[in-house]
mmCIF file of C-alpha atoms in Angstrom:
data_model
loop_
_atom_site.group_PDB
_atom_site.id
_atom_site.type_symbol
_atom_site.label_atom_id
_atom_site.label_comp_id
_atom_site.label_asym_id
_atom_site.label_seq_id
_atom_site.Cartn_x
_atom_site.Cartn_y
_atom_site.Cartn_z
ATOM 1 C CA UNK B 1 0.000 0.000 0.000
ATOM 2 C CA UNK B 2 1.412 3.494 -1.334
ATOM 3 C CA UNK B 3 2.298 6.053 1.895
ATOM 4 C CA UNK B 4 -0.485 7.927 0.180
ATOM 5 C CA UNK B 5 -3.339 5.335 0.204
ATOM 6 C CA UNK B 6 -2.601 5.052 4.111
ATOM 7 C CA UNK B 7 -2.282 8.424 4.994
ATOM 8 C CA UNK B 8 -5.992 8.408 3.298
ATOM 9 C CA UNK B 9 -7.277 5.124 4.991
ATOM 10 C CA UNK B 10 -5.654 6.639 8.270
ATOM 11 C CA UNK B 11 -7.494 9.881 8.361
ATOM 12 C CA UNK B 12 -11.077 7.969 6.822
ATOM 13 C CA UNK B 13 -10.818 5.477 9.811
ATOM 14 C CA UNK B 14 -9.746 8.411 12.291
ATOM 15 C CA UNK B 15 -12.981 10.347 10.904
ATOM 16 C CA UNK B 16 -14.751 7.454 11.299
ATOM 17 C CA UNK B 17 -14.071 7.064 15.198
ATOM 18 C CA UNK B 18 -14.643 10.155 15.932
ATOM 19 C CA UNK B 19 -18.147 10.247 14.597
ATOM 20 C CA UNK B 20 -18.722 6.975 16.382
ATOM 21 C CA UNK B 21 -17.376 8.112 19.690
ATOM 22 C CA UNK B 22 -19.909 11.662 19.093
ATOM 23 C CA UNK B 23 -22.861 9.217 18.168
ATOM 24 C CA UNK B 24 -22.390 7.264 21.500
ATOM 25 C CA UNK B 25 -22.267 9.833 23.152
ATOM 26 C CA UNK B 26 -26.129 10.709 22.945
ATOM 27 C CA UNK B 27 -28.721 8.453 24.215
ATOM 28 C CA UNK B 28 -29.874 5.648 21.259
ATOM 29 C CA UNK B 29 -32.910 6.982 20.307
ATOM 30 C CA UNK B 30 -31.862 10.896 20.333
ATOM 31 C CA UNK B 31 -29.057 9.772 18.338
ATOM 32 C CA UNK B 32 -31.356 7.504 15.933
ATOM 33 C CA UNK B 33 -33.591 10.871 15.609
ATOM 34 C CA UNK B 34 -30.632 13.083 14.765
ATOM 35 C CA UNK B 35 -28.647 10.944 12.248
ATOM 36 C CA UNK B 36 -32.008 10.081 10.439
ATOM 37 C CA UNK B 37 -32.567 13.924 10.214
ATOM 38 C CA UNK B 38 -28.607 14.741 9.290
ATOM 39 C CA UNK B 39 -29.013 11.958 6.501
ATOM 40 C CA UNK B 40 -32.350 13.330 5.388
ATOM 41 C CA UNK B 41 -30.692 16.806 4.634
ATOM 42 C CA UNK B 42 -27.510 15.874 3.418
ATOM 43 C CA UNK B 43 -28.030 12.745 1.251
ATOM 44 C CA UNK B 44 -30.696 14.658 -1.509
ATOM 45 C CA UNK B 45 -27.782 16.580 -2.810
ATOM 46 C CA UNK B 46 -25.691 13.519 -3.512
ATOM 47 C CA UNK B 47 -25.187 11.184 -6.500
ATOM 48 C CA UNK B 48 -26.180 7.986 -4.139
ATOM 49 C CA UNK B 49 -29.726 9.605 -3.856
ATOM 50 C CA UNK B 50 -30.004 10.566 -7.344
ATOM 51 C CA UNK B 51 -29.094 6.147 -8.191
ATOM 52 C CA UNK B 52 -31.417 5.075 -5.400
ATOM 53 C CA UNK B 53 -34.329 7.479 -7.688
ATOM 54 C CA UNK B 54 -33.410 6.149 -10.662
ATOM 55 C CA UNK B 55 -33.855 3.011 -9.361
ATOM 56 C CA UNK B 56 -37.228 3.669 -8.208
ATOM 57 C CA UNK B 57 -38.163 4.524 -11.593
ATOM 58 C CA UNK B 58 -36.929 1.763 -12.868
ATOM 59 C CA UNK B 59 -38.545 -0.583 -10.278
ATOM 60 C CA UNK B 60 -42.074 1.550 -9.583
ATOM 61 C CA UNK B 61 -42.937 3.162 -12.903
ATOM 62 C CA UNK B 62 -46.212 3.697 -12.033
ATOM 63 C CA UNK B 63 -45.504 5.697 -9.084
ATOM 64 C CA UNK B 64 -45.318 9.697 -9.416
ATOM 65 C CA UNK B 65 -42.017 11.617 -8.862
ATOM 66 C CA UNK B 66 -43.184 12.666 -5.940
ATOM 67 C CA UNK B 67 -43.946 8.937 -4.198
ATOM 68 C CA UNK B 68 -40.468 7.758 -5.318
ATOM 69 C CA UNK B 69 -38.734 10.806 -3.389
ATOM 70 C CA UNK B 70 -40.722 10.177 -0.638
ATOM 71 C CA UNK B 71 -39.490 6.328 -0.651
ATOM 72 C CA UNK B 72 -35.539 7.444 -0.884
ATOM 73 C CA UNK B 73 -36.159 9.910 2.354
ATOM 74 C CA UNK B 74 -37.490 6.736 3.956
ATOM 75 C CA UNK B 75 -34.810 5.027 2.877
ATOM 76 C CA UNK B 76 -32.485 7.982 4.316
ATOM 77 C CA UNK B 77 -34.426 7.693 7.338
ATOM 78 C CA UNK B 78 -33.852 4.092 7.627
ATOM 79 C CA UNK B 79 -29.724 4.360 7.007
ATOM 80 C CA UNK B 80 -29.442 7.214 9.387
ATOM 81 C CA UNK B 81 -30.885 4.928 12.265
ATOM 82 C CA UNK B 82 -29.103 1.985 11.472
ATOM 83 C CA UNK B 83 -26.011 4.175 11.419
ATOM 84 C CA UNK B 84 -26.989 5.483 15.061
ATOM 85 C CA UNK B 85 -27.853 1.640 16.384
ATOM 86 C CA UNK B 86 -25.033 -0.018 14.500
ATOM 87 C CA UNK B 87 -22.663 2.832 17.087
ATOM 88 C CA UNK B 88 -24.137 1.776 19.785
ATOM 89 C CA UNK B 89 -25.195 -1.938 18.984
ATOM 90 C CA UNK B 90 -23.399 -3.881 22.173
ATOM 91 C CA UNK B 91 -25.488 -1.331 24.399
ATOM 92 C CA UNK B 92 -28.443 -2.507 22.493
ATOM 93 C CA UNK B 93 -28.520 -6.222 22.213
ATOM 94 C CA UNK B 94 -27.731 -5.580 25.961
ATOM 95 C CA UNK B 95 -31.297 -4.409 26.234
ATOM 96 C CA UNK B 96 -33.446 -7.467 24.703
ATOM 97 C CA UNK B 97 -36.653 -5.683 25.348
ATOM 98 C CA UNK B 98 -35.936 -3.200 22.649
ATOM 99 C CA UNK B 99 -35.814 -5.787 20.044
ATOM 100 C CA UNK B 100 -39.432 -7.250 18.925
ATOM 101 C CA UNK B 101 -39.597 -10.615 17.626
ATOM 102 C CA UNK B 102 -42.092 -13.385 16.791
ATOM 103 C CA UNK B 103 -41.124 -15.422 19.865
ATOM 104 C CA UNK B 104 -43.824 -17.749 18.655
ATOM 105 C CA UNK B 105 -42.088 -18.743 15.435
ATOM 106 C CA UNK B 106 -38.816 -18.271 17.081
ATOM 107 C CA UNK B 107 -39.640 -20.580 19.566
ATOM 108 C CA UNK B 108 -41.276 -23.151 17.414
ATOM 109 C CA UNK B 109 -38.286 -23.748 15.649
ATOM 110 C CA UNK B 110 -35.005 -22.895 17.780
ATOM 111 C CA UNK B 111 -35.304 -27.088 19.077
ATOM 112 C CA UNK B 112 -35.654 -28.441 15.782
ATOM 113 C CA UNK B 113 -32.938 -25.915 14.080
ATOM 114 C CA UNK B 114 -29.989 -27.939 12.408
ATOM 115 C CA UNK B 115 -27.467 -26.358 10.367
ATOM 116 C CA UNK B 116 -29.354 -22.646 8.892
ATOM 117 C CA UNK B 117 -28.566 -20.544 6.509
ATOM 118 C CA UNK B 118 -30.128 -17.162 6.826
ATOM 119 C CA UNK B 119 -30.682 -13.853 4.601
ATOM 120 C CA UNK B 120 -31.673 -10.869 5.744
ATOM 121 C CA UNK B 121 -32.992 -7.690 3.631
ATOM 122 C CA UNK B 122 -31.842 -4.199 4.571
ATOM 123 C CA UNK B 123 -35.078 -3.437 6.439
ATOM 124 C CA UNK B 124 -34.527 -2.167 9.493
ATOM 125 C CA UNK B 125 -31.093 -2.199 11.596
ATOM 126 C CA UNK B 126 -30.455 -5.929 9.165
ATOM 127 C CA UNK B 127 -27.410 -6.109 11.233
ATOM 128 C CA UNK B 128 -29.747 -7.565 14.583
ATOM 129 C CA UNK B 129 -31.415 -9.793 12.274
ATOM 130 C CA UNK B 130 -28.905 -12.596 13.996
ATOM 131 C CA UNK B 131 -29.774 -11.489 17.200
ATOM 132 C CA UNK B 132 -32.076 -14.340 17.975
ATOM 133 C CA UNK B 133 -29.841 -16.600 17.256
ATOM 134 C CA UNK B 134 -27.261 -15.428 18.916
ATOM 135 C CA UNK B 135 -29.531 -15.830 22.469
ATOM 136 C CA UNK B 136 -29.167 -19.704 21.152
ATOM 137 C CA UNK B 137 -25.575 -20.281 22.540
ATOM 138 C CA UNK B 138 -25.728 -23.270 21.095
ATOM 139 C CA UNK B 139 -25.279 -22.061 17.616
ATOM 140 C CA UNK B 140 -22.104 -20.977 15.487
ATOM 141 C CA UNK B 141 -22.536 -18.144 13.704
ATOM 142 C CA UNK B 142 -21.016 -16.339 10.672
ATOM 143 C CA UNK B 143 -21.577 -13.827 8.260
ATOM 144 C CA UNK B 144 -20.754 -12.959 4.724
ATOM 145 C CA UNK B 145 -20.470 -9.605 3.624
ATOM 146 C CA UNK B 146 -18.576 -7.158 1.558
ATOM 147 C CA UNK B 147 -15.372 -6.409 2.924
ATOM 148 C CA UNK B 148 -15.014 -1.988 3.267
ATOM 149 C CA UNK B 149 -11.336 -1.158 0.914
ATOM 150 C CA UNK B 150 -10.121 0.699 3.535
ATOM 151 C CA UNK B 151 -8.812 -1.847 6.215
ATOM 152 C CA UNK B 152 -8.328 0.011 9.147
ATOM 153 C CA UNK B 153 -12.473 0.552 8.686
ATOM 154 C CA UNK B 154 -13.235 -2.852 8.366
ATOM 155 C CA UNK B 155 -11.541 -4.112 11.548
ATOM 156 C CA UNK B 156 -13.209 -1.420 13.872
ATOM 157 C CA UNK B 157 -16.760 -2.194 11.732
ATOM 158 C CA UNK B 158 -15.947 -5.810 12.719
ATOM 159 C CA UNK B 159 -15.548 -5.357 16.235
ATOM 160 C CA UNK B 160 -17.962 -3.050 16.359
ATOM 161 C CA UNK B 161 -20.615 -5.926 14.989
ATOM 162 C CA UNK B 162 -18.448 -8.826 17.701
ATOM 163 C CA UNK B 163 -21.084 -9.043 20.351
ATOM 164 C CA UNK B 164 -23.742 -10.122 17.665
ATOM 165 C CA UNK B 165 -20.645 -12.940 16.165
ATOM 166 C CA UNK B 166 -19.257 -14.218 19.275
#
């Protein structure tokens, strides 16, 4: 890796930590209320918001201009939140009661489970969709996902996701 590249991936990782530690530092749901807002205003303006509309053209032609927009500032919504609960996700899974589940399909099936392979959209924080496994100690668990170029991220998004892949 060139000096230059790590100089970069330095300073994107050191950016990244301090927006972490900032996010922790408010209570989850303040934090979940501001970064949904802060992504609200600041993603519109951006080439990632103009894809996700064309995409929602592409996908929901019927729909008016207006309905598509409004299902990207969910979508910002959404991110923002996930954002604020993936910073703060080992003081969350340390709260169970915050996460809703069908215990009555969970339950019906966490005896009988063998090996499982599971998918999970990106609805919601997708990162606890795990979660209920991970109360079965029982269970190894892994995930597959894209790796983030910049290393230095990926290690601190990795232990920042540990507590859900023990």
């Amino acid at each position: 890796m060139s000096p230059l590249l790590t100089l970069r991936y330095l300073l994107e990782y050191a950016a990244l930590r301090l927006v972490v530690g900032v996010i922790r530092l408010f209570p989850l749901d303040m934090a979940g209320d501001l970064l949904a807002w802060t992504t609200k205003k600041l993603a519109p303006g951006g080439r990632r918001h103009k894809k996700a509309l064309a995409n929602l053209a592409v996908a929901f032609p019927d729909k008016s201009e207006e309905e598509r927009n409004a299902i990207a500032m969910a979508m910002w919504d959404n991110i923002g939140r996930v954002i604020a609960e993936s910073a703060h996700i080992d003081r969350l899974i340390a709260q169970p009661e915050r996460i809703r589940m069908a215990d009555d399909v969970y339950k019906r099936y966490v005896g009988k489970m063998g090996t499982v392979v599971a998918a999970s959209l990106h609805m919601g924080n997708w990162e606890l969709a795990i979660w209920p496994v991970v109360l079965v100690k029982s269970r190894k668990i892994a995930a597959v996902y894209r790796l983030v170029k910049n290393p230095y991220v990926d290690n601190f998004i990795r232990k920042m996701r540990s507590s859900l892949y023990p």
